[in-house]
mmCIF file of C-alpha atoms and ligand atoms in Angstrom:
data_model
loop_
_atom_site.group_PDB
_atom_site.id
_atom_site.type_symbol
_atom_site.label_atom_id
_atom_site.label_comp_id
_atom_site.label_asym_id
_atom_site.label_seq_id
_atom_site.Cartn_x
_atom_site.Cartn_y
_atom_site.Cartn_z
ATOM 1 C CA MET A 1 50.829 -27.379 20.054
ATOM 2 C CA SER A 2 47.731 -27.440 22.299
ATOM 3 C CA SER A 3 44.876 -29.791 21.525
ATOM 4 C CA ARG A 4 42.717 -26.662 21.002
ATOM 5 C CA ALA A 5 44.943 -25.355 18.246
ATOM 6 C CA ALA A 6 45.353 -28.823 16.771
ATOM 7 C CA SER A 7 41.631 -29.378 16.365
ATOM 8 C CA GLY A 8 40.387 -25.933 15.256
ATOM 9 C CA THR A 9 38.326 -23.372 17.153
ATOM 10 C CA GLU A 10 36.753 -24.690 20.327
ATOM 11 C CA THR A 11 33.021 -24.303 19.965
ATOM 12 C CA LEU A 12 30.068 -24.201 22.334
ATOM 13 C CA LEU A 13 26.859 -25.408 20.701
ATOM 14 C CA HIS A 14 23.797 -23.671 22.129
ATOM 15 C CA VAL A 15 20.449 -25.381 21.609
ATOM 16 C CA GLY A 16 17.469 -23.199 22.497
ATOM 17 C CA ASP A 17 16.211 -19.622 22.617
ATOM 18 C CA GLU A 18 17.867 -17.674 19.778
ATOM 19 C CA ALA A 19 18.070 -14.377 21.690
ATOM 20 C CA ARG A 20 20.063 -16.122 24.436
ATOM 21 C CA GLY A 21 22.214 -17.763 21.752
ATOM 22 C CA ARG A 22 22.981 -14.345 20.221
ATOM 23 C CA LEU A 23 23.839 -12.884 23.634
ATOM 24 C CA TRP A 24 26.158 -15.790 24.419
ATOM 25 C CA ALA A 25 27.769 -15.544 20.954
ATOM 26 C CA ASP A 26 28.551 -11.918 21.769
ATOM 27 C CA VAL A 27 29.582 -12.266 25.434
ATOM 28 C CA LEU A 28 31.265 -15.655 25.766
ATOM 29 C CA PRO A 29 34.170 -15.123 23.328
ATOM 30 C CA ARG A 30 35.092 -12.067 25.431
ATOM 31 C CA LEU A 31 35.119 -14.141 28.628
ATOM 32 C CA VAL A 32 36.745 -17.250 27.178
ATOM 33 C CA PRO A 33 39.671 -16.860 24.780
ATOM 34 C CA ASP A 34 39.419 -18.737 21.452
ATOM 35 C CA LEU A 35 35.809 -19.782 21.908
ATOM 36 C CA ARG A 36 33.143 -19.702 19.213
ATOM 37 C CA VAL A 37 29.407 -20.074 19.923
ATOM 38 C CA ARG A 38 27.136 -21.758 17.397
ATOM 39 C CA GLN A 39 23.345 -21.872 17.453
ATOM 40 C CA TRP A 40 21.719 -25.230 16.731
ATOM 41 C CA PRO A 41 21.148 -26.441 13.993
ATOM 42 C CA ASP A 42 24.299 -24.692 12.664
ATOM 43 C CA LEU A 43 26.902 -27.268 13.727
ATOM 44 C CA GLY A 44 29.822 -26.140 11.566
ATOM 45 C CA ASP A 45 32.494 -28.794 11.948
ATOM 46 C CA PRO A 46 31.040 -31.101 14.665
ATOM 47 C CA ARG A 47 34.578 -32.123 15.670
ATOM 48 C CA GLU A 48 35.138 -28.575 16.979
ATOM 49 C CA ILE A 49 32.172 -28.694 19.354
ATOM 50 C CA ARG A 50 33.544 -29.178 22.864
ATOM 51 C CA TYR A 51 30.636 -27.912 24.963
ATOM 52 C CA LEU A 52 26.914 -28.472 24.553
ATOM 53 C CA ALA A 53 24.363 -26.263 26.343
ATOM 54 C CA ALA A 54 20.718 -27.248 25.930
ATOM 55 C CA TRP A 55 17.347 -27.423 27.695
ATOM 56 C CA THR A 56 16.475 -30.501 25.630
ATOM 57 C CA ILE A 57 18.792 -32.363 23.268
ATOM 58 C CA PRO A 58 17.540 -33.005 19.717
ATOM 59 C CA GLN A 59 17.295 -36.702 18.800
ATOM 60 C CA GLY A 60 20.500 -38.029 17.263
ATOM 61 C CA LEU A 61 22.599 -34.936 18.086
ATOM 62 C CA MET A 62 24.837 -36.618 20.684
ATOM 63 C CA THR A 63 26.117 -39.215 18.226
ATOM 64 C CA THR A 64 27.300 -36.460 15.853
ATOM 65 C CA LEU A 65 29.545 -34.777 18.466
ATOM 66 C CA PRO A 66 32.727 -36.862 18.848
ATOM 67 C CA ASP A 67 34.814 -34.563 21.059
ATOM 68 C CA LEU A 68 32.619 -33.073 23.800
ATOM 69 C CA ARG A 69 34.103 -32.018 27.151
ATOM 70 C CA PHE A 70 30.765 -31.523 28.903
ATOM 71 C CA ALA A 71 27.024 -31.170 28.380
ATOM 72 C CA LEU A 72 25.144 -28.502 30.331
ATOM 73 C CA SER A 73 21.444 -28.240 31.136
ATOM 74 C CA ILE A 74 20.170 -24.679 30.700
ATOM 75 C CA GLY A 75 18.187 -25.083 33.888
ATOM 76 C CA ALA A 76 18.525 -26.406 37.422
ATOM 77 C CA GLY A 77 16.861 -29.709 36.496
ATOM 78 C CA VAL A 78 18.263 -32.288 34.094
ATOM 79 C CA ASP A 79 15.413 -34.783 33.638
ATOM 80 C CA GLN A 80 14.169 -32.981 30.510
ATOM 81 C CA LEU A 81 17.498 -33.732 28.774
ATOM 82 C CA ASP A 82 16.766 -37.472 28.725
ATOM 83 C CA ILE A 83 20.113 -38.118 30.391
ATOM 84 C CA GLY A 84 20.245 -41.699 29.136
ATOM 85 C CA MET A 85 21.259 -40.191 25.759
ATOM 86 C CA ILE A 86 24.369 -38.620 27.262
ATOM 87 C CA PRO A 87 27.411 -40.927 27.440
ATOM 88 C CA ALA A 88 28.006 -41.992 31.057
ATOM 89 C CA ALA A 89 31.619 -40.773 31.000
ATOM 90 C CA LEU A 90 30.733 -37.258 29.766
ATOM 91 C CA PRO A 91 30.410 -34.735 32.617
ATOM 92 C CA LEU A 92 26.840 -33.459 32.828
ATOM 93 C CA LEU A 93 26.358 -30.038 34.438
ATOM 94 C CA ARG A 94 23.252 -28.122 35.399
ATOM 95 C CA MET A 95 22.856 -24.363 35.718
ATOM 96 C CA ALA A 96 23.505 -23.102 39.212
ATOM 97 C CA GLU A 97 23.354 -19.301 39.012
ATOM 98 C CA THR A 98 21.698 -16.859 41.377
ATOM 99 C CA ALA A 99 18.778 -15.777 39.153
ATOM 100 C CA ILE A 100 17.318 -19.301 39.208
ATOM 101 C CA VAL A 101 17.534 -19.339 42.976
ATOM 102 C CA ASP A 102 16.124 -15.808 43.389
ATOM 103 C CA GLY A 103 13.184 -16.546 41.068
ATOM 104 C CA MET A 104 12.282 -19.701 42.940
ATOM 105 C CA VAL A 105 12.546 -18.019 46.330
ATOM 106 C CA GLU A 106 10.182 -15.288 45.082
ATOM 107 C CA TYR A 107 7.685 -17.726 43.601
ATOM 108 C CA VAL A 108 7.494 -20.096 46.563
ATOM 109 C CA THR A 109 7.350 -17.224 49.055
ATOM 110 C CA MET A 110 4.467 -15.706 47.056
ATOM 111 C CA SER A 111 2.654 -19.067 46.904
ATOM 112 C CA VAL A 112 3.123 -19.874 50.575
ATOM 113 C CA LEU A 113 1.883 -16.404 51.554
ATOM 114 C CA MET A 114 -1.135 -16.718 49.236
ATOM 115 C CA LEU A 115 -2.094 -20.009 50.874
ATOM 116 C CA HIS A 116 -1.240 -18.757 54.360
ATOM 117 C CA ARG A 117 -3.519 -15.728 53.805
ATOM 118 C CA ASP A 118 -6.363 -17.850 52.296
ATOM 119 C CA THR A 119 -6.215 -16.396 48.771
ATOM 120 C CA PRO A 120 -7.989 -19.384 47.093
ATOM 121 C CA HIS A 121 -10.885 -18.969 49.575
ATOM 122 C CA TYR A 122 -11.179 -15.219 48.889
ATOM 123 C CA HIS A 123 -11.080 -15.789 45.110
ATOM 124 C CA THR A 124 -14.000 -18.204 45.406
ATOM 125 C CA GLU A 125 -15.894 -15.828 47.658
ATOM 126 C CA GLN A 126 -15.275 -12.885 45.334
ATOM 127 C CA ALA A 127 -16.662 -14.889 42.387
ATOM 128 C CA ALA A 128 -19.807 -15.492 44.455
ATOM 129 C CA THR A 129 -20.015 -11.830 45.646
ATOM 130 C CA ARG A 130 -19.627 -12.932 49.280
ATOM 131 C CA TRP A 131 -17.855 -10.942 52.017
ATOM 132 C CA SER A 132 -16.447 -13.830 54.074
ATOM 133 C CA PRO A 133 -13.593 -12.868 56.367
ATOM 134 C CA ARG A 134 -11.568 -15.644 57.975
ATOM 135 C CA ARG A 135 -9.635 -15.385 61.202
ATOM 136 C CA ARG A 136 -5.998 -14.540 60.541
ATOM 137 C CA ILE A 137 -3.566 -17.209 61.659
ATOM 138 C CA ALA A 138 -0.052 -16.207 62.735
ATOM 139 C CA ALA A 139 2.808 -17.431 60.535
ATOM 140 C CA SER A 140 4.333 -19.087 63.589
ATOM 141 C CA ALA A 141 1.220 -21.297 63.811
ATOM 142 C CA ARG A 142 1.696 -22.564 60.230
ATOM 143 C CA HIS A 143 3.999 -25.453 59.422
ATOM 144 C CA ILE A 144 5.593 -25.474 55.967
ATOM 145 C CA GLY A 145 7.414 -28.556 54.655
ATOM 146 C CA VAL A 146 9.799 -28.480 51.704
ATOM 147 C CA MET A 147 10.588 -31.711 49.834
ATOM 148 C CA GLY A 148 14.092 -31.236 48.477
ATOM 149 C CA THR A 149 16.476 -29.100 50.512
ATOM 150 C CA GLY A 150 19.100 -28.572 47.793
ATOM 151 C CA MET A 151 20.096 -25.385 45.987
ATOM 152 C CA LEU A 152 16.479 -24.190 45.660
ATOM 153 C CA GLY A 153 14.739 -25.820 48.626
ATOM 154 C CA GLY A 154 17.491 -24.653 50.970
ATOM 155 C CA ALA A 155 17.191 -21.033 49.794
ATOM 156 C CA VAL A 156 13.391 -21.171 50.019
ATOM 157 C CA LEU A 157 13.532 -22.444 53.607
ATOM 158 C CA GLU A 158 15.951 -19.678 54.551
ATOM 159 C CA ARG A 159 13.580 -17.015 53.182
ATOM 160 C CA LEU A 160 10.459 -18.559 54.747
ATOM 161 C CA ALA A 161 12.195 -18.543 58.120
ATOM 162 C CA SER A 162 12.145 -14.731 58.065
ATOM 163 C CA PHE A 163 8.308 -14.782 58.293
ATOM 164 C CA GLY A 164 8.403 -16.960 61.393
ATOM 165 C CA PHE A 165 6.818 -20.094 59.873
ATOM 166 C CA ALA A 166 7.545 -23.441 61.502
ATOM 167 C CA LEU A 167 9.681 -25.291 58.936
ATOM 168 C CA SER A 168 10.539 -28.861 57.983
ATOM 169 C CA GLY A 169 12.661 -30.240 55.173
ATOM 170 C CA TRP A 170 12.916 -33.660 53.528
ATOM 171 C CA SER A 171 15.944 -34.904 51.611
ATOM 172 C CA ARG A 172 17.689 -38.111 50.529
ATOM 173 C CA SER A 173 20.715 -37.664 52.764
ATOM 174 C CA PRO A 174 20.798 -36.244 56.314
ATOM 175 C CA LYS A 175 20.857 -32.441 56.599
ATOM 176 C CA ALA A 176 21.262 -29.896 59.362
ATOM 177 C CA LEU A 177 19.621 -26.562 58.492
ATOM 178 C CA PRO A 178 19.215 -23.843 61.114
ATOM 179 C CA GLY A 179 15.621 -23.565 62.322
ATOM 180 C CA VAL A 180 14.444 -26.450 60.120
ATOM 181 C CA ARG A 181 13.293 -29.869 61.312
ATOM 182 C CA CYS A 182 15.137 -32.126 58.886
ATOM 183 C CA HIS A 183 13.878 -35.551 57.770
ATOM 184 C CA THR A 184 15.659 -38.068 55.580
ATOM 185 C CA GLY A 185 14.484 -40.760 53.185
ATOM 186 C CA MET A 186 11.276 -42.740 52.804
ATOM 187 C CA ASP A 187 11.390 -43.985 56.405
ATOM 188 C CA GLU A 188 11.003 -40.436 57.706
ATOM 189 C CA LEU A 189 8.460 -39.290 55.118
ATOM 190 C CA PRO A 190 5.419 -40.016 57.349
ATOM 191 C CA ALA A 191 6.877 -37.948 60.217
ATOM 192 C CA PHE A 192 7.704 -35.133 57.783
ATOM 193 C CA LEU A 193 4.163 -35.030 56.381
ATOM 194 C CA SER A 194 2.142 -35.630 59.517
ATOM 195 C CA ASP A 195 1.615 -32.050 60.714
ATOM 196 C CA LEU A 196 2.234 -29.827 57.685
ATOM 197 C CA ASP A 197 -0.114 -27.041 56.626
ATOM 198 C CA ILE A 198 1.642 -26.469 53.295
ATOM 199 C CA LEU A 199 3.743 -28.991 51.369
ATOM 200 C CA VAL A 200 6.185 -27.623 48.777
ATOM 201 C CA CYS A 201 7.753 -29.979 46.220
ATOM 202 C CA LEU A 202 11.209 -28.902 45.089
ATOM 203 C CA LEU A 203 12.528 -32.341 44.199
ATOM 204 C CA PRO A 204 14.330 -33.325 41.021
ATOM 205 C CA LEU A 205 12.425 -35.781 38.818
ATOM 206 C CA THR A 206 14.039 -39.217 39.205
ATOM 207 C CA PRO A 207 12.658 -42.769 39.179
ATOM 208 C CA GLU A 208 12.331 -42.484 43.004
ATOM 209 C CA THR A 209 10.413 -39.181 42.985
ATOM 210 C CA ARG A 210 8.182 -39.653 39.906
ATOM 211 C CA GLY A 211 4.535 -39.847 41.015
ATOM 212 C CA LEU A 212 5.391 -39.231 44.673
ATOM 213 C CA LEU A 213 2.747 -36.513 45.087
ATOM 214 C CA ALA A 214 -0.099 -39.004 45.078
ATOM 215 C CA ALA A 215 -2.835 -40.376 47.344
ATOM 216 C CA PRO A 216 -0.500 -42.030 49.915
ATOM 217 C CA VAL A 217 1.310 -38.730 50.513
ATOM 218 C CA PHE A 218 -1.896 -36.644 50.461
ATOM 219 C CA GLN A 219 -3.543 -38.990 52.984
ATOM 220 C CA GLN A 220 -0.648 -38.495 55.390
ATOM 221 C CA LEU A 221 -1.095 -34.707 55.322
ATOM 222 C CA PRO A 222 -3.491 -33.258 57.901
ATOM 223 C CA PRO A 223 -6.983 -32.257 56.682
ATOM 224 C CA GLY A 224 -6.952 -28.770 55.151
ATOM 225 C CA ALA A 225 -3.314 -28.893 54.057
ATOM 226 C CA ALA A 226 -2.326 -27.360 50.702
ATOM 227 C CA VAL A 227 0.247 -28.374 48.102
ATOM 228 C CA ILE A 228 2.655 -26.331 45.976
ATOM 229 C CA ASN A 229 4.408 -28.145 43.132
ATOM 230 C CA VAL A 230 7.345 -26.329 41.583
ATOM 231 C CA GLY A 231 9.416 -29.462 40.866
ATOM 232 C CA ARG A 232 8.160 -31.221 37.759
ATOM 233 C CA GLY A 233 4.652 -32.058 36.569
ATOM 234 C CA ALA A 234 5.379 -35.798 36.696
ATOM 235 C CA HIS A 235 5.939 -35.632 40.459
ATOM 236 C CA LEU A 236 2.166 -35.277 40.777
ATOM 237 C CA VAL A 237 -0.646 -37.743 40.067
ATOM 238 C CA ALA A 238 -3.388 -35.421 38.802
ATOM 239 C CA VAL A 239 -6.394 -37.653 39.557
ATOM 240 C CA ASP A 240 -5.187 -38.165 43.133
ATOM 241 C CA LEU A 241 -4.821 -34.428 43.676
ATOM 242 C CA LEU A 242 -8.283 -33.739 42.267
ATOM 243 C CA ALA A 243 -9.789 -36.455 44.477
ATOM 244 C CA ALA A 244 -8.033 -35.139 47.598
ATOM 245 C CA ILE A 245 -9.217 -31.559 46.944
ATOM 246 C CA ASP A 246 -12.754 -32.518 45.902
ATOM 247 C CA ASP A 247 -13.080 -34.687 49.049
ATOM 248 C CA ASN A 248 -12.056 -31.580 51.023
ATOM 249 C CA HIS A 249 -9.061 -33.399 52.475
ATOM 250 C CA LEU A 250 -6.694 -30.927 50.824
ATOM 251 C CA SER A 251 -7.734 -27.268 50.717
ATOM 252 C CA ALA A 252 -5.915 -26.054 47.591
ATOM 253 C CA ALA A 253 -2.936 -26.447 45.285
ATOM 254 C CA ILE A 254 -0.635 -24.094 43.440
ATOM 255 C CA LEU A 255 1.007 -25.762 40.460
ATOM 256 C CA ASP A 256 3.746 -24.209 38.341
ATOM 257 C CA VAL A 257 4.500 -27.457 36.535
ATOM 258 C CA THR A 258 2.163 -29.947 34.883
ATOM 259 C CA ASP A 259 2.328 -33.165 32.918
ATOM 260 C CA PRO A 260 2.186 -32.621 30.017
ATOM 261 C CA GLU A 261 3.276 -29.045 29.357
ATOM 262 C CA PRO A 262 1.480 -27.121 28.014
ATOM 263 C CA LEU A 263 -1.527 -28.479 29.895
ATOM 264 C CA PRO A 264 -4.269 -29.554 27.413
ATOM 265 C CA ALA A 265 -7.222 -27.137 27.238
ATOM 266 C CA ASP A 266 -9.703 -29.737 28.523
ATOM 267 C CA HIS A 267 -7.681 -30.645 31.645
ATOM 268 C CA PRO A 268 -9.744 -30.327 34.869
ATOM 269 C CA PHE A 269 -6.975 -28.296 36.561
ATOM 270 C CA TRP A 270 -7.767 -25.264 34.367
ATOM 271 C CA GLY A 271 -11.234 -24.543 35.720
ATOM 272 C CA HIS A 272 -10.767 -25.808 39.262
ATOM 273 C CA PRO A 273 -11.554 -23.058 41.791
ATOM 274 C CA ARG A 274 -8.988 -24.315 44.291
ATOM 275 C CA ILE A 275 -6.137 -24.987 41.902
ATOM 276 C CA LEU A 276 -3.996 -22.056 40.820
ATOM 277 C CA LEU A 277 -1.842 -22.637 37.749
ATOM 278 C CA THR A 278 1.174 -20.884 36.281
ATOM 279 C CA PRO A 279 2.894 -22.043 33.059
ATOM 280 C CA HIS A 280 6.298 -23.214 34.383
ATOM 281 C CA VAL A 281 7.510 -19.726 35.164
ATOM 282 C CA ALA A 282 8.586 -20.043 38.798
ATOM 283 C CA SER A 283 12.210 -19.440 37.919
ATOM 284 C CA SER A 284 14.503 -19.512 34.947
ATOM 285 C CA THR A 285 18.077 -18.889 33.942
ATOM 286 C CA ASP A 286 19.080 -15.272 33.421
ATOM 287 C CA PRO A 287 20.987 -15.282 30.098
ATOM 288 C CA ALA A 288 23.687 -12.807 31.220
ATOM 289 C CA ALA A 289 24.317 -14.485 34.598
ATOM 290 C CA ALA A 290 24.267 -17.840 32.828
ATOM 291 C CA ALA A 291 26.987 -16.657 30.422
ATOM 292 C CA GLN A 292 29.260 -16.070 33.424
ATOM 293 C CA PHE A 293 28.455 -19.546 34.727
ATOM 294 C CA VAL A 294 29.186 -21.128 31.327
ATOM 295 C CA ALA A 295 32.445 -19.190 30.958
ATOM 296 C CA ASP A 296 33.568 -20.342 34.398
ATOM 297 C CA ALA A 297 32.686 -23.954 33.560
ATOM 298 C CA ILE A 298 34.643 -23.846 30.283
ATOM 299 C CA LEU A 299 37.695 -22.223 31.847
ATOM 300 C CA ARG A 300 37.648 -24.796 34.646
ATOM 301 C CA SER A 301 37.272 -27.612 32.151
ATOM 302 C CA ARG A 302 40.262 -26.324 30.201
ATOM 303 C CA GLU A 303 42.306 -26.139 33.393
ATOM 304 C CA GLY A 304 41.219 -29.582 34.599
ATOM 305 C CA LYS A 305 39.575 -28.085 37.708
ATOM 306 C CA PRO A 306 36.389 -29.409 39.368
ATOM 307 C CA LEU A 307 33.345 -28.402 37.323
ATOM 308 C CA PRO A 308 30.456 -26.334 38.764
ATOM 309 C CA GLY A 309 26.931 -27.808 38.897
ATOM 310 C CA LEU A 310 28.170 -31.359 38.279
ATOM 311 C CA VAL A 311 25.294 -33.852 38.197
ATOM 312 C CA ASP A 312 25.587 -37.178 40.015
ATOM 313 C CA ARG A 313 24.611 -39.519 37.177
ATOM 314 C CA GLN A 314 23.921 -42.374 39.591
ATOM 315 C CA ALA A 315 21.476 -40.298 41.655
ATOM 316 C CA GLY A 316 19.999 -38.685 38.522
ATOM 317 C CA TYR A 317 20.236 -35.068 39.734
HETATM 318 P P1 NAP B 401 19.244 -29.970 43.977
HETATM 319 O O1 NAP B 401 20.135 -28.885 44.471
HETATM 320 O O2 NAP B 401 19.837 -31.115 43.251
HETATM 321 O O3 NAP B 401 18.437 -30.516 45.252
HETATM 322 C C1 NAP B 401 17.582 -31.610 45.149
HETATM 323 C C2 NAP B 401 17.076 -31.962 46.536
HETATM 324 O O4 NAP B 401 16.142 -33.042 46.420
HETATM 325 C C3 NAP B 401 18.194 -32.441 47.471
HETATM 326 O O5 NAP B 401 17.957 -31.975 48.780
HETATM 327 C C4 NAP B 401 18.031 -33.969 47.433
HETATM 328 O O6 NAP B 401 18.477 -34.652 48.587
HETATM 329 C C5 NAP B 401 16.529 -34.091 47.324
HETATM 330 N N1 NAP B 401 16.151 -35.396 46.786
HETATM 331 C C6 NAP B 401 16.456 -35.928 45.589
HETATM 332 N N2 NAP B 401 15.959 -37.169 45.478
HETATM 333 C C7 NAP B 401 15.312 -37.419 46.642
HETATM 334 C C8 NAP B 401 14.607 -38.533 47.150
HETATM 335 N N3 NAP B 401 14.460 -39.657 46.444
HETATM 336 N N4 NAP B 401 14.082 -38.446 48.403
HETATM 337 C C9 NAP B 401 14.246 -37.328 49.152
HETATM 338 N N5 NAP B 401 14.914 -36.234 48.724
HETATM 339 C C10 NAP B 401 15.434 -36.282 47.480
HETATM 340 O O7 NAP B 401 18.107 -29.405 43.031
HETATM 341 P P2 NAP B 401 17.570 -27.903 42.959
HETATM 342 O O8 NAP B 401 18.519 -27.055 42.216
HETATM 343 O O9 NAP B 401 17.159 -27.483 44.315
HETATM 344 O O10 NAP B 401 16.303 -28.097 42.009
HETATM 345 C C11 NAP B 401 15.250 -28.966 42.348
HETATM 346 C C12 NAP B 401 14.305 -29.122 41.186
HETATM 347 O O11 NAP B 401 13.510 -27.949 41.011
HETATM 348 C C13 NAP B 401 14.939 -29.283 39.810
HETATM 349 O O12 NAP B 401 15.435 -30.608 39.620
HETATM 350 C C14 NAP B 401 13.793 -28.970 38.899
HETATM 351 O O13 NAP B 401 13.042 -30.131 38.654
HETATM 352 C C15 NAP B 401 12.943 -27.991 39.707
HETATM 353 N N6 NAP B 401 12.952 -26.629 39.144
HETATM 354 C C16 NAP B 401 11.788 -26.075 38.757
HETATM 355 C C17 NAP B 401 11.769 -24.797 38.269
HETATM 356 C C18 NAP B 401 10.490 -24.146 37.884
HETATM 357 O O14 NAP B 401 10.516 -23.069 37.268
HETATM 358 N N7 NAP B 401 9.346 -24.684 38.225
HETATM 359 C C19 NAP B 401 12.946 -24.065 38.157
HETATM 360 C C20 NAP B 401 14.135 -24.656 38.550
HETATM 361 C C21 NAP B 401 14.125 -25.956 39.043
HETATM 362 P P3 NAP B 401 20.030 -34.596 49.006
HETATM 363 O O15 NAP B 401 20.233 -33.175 49.520
HETATM 364 O O16 NAP B 401 20.131 -35.598 50.081
HETATM 365 O O17 NAP B 401 20.814 -34.881 47.772
HETATM 366 C C1 GLV B 402 13.414 -25.133 35.273
HETATM 367 O O1 GLV B 402 12.433 -25.798 35.370
HETATM 368 C C2 GLV B 402 14.726 -25.592 35.630
HETATM 369 O O2 GLV B 402 14.918 -26.799 35.839
HETATM 370 O O3 GLV B 402 15.627 -24.740 35.696
#
């Protein structure tokens, strides 16, 4: 008798958006034989829960699930799960499906082009009823640097290359990406930053990257550079960004992520003419594509095969 049959119906517990939970409850049992999907807080028999999929994990939940095979972040990042709560021996996965990548490529391309074509300047001029054309600069004369050249940063660099921008990337381990000047580690951070026009942050949030977008990094960017943060809000030190923009060292910032989220109504970012905000919408998991990813992960887990999107617990991403 298989362990599945011995211990009841294998269950995936979904914590999060109920519409996605309903879709998964409908789709997943057709992709994965003998699987039931439950929507938190309906645990049923906790001993039957083998797979946990969540954006954030409710306090105390982990200790009530004695027989998990893996936990999965419903997102590319895992910091929001508070991974210290997840037993070190339990495989932790993160979502790695194409919709997350496509959304991020769209968002960063849009943001880079807005900065490249001086959109913050024209917004300010429009508000003041001024007709103030600026000389157009060729994409090839702009240097874009992407911090984090993983699943998302790598795809973003590939897309930006098609416009002819000069490109650099920064990662923890050495990389070779076609058409991209690659830099590695803190030692090479100054060289990476020194001649960028636009800095894009696509790092995971870890103890090493928390607060990295701060005065020391801004000071190493050339005057007039702009910043795009699509990583996590806690990568950025808000007062340092405001000081760098108000001193006219940095020209503008586009921020999809803030700390905290939602951003409080009295935060100076809201009304700043050279800061453009979006409410953490750069990219997100597509529920149907994600169901395929989850099904594949469960089937692989059952067969003892390598799991997709496996997080390196030591590295924290
Ligand atoms: P990933 O595939 O794990 O890639 C992470 C990249 O960051 C890798 O290149 C890694 O270097 C680099 N890195 C990590 N720590 C570093 C350090 N200390 N110094 C230098 N480089 C470092 O992650 P991803 O899928 O591209 O996602 C990146 C992040 O985007 C997520 O963690 C999440 O926070 C954010 N995100 C935001 C949104 C949004 O809507 N705003 C949506 C999805 C994701 P190595 O290549 O050497 O490992
Ligand atoms: C969104 O922020 C994600 O990590 O997928």
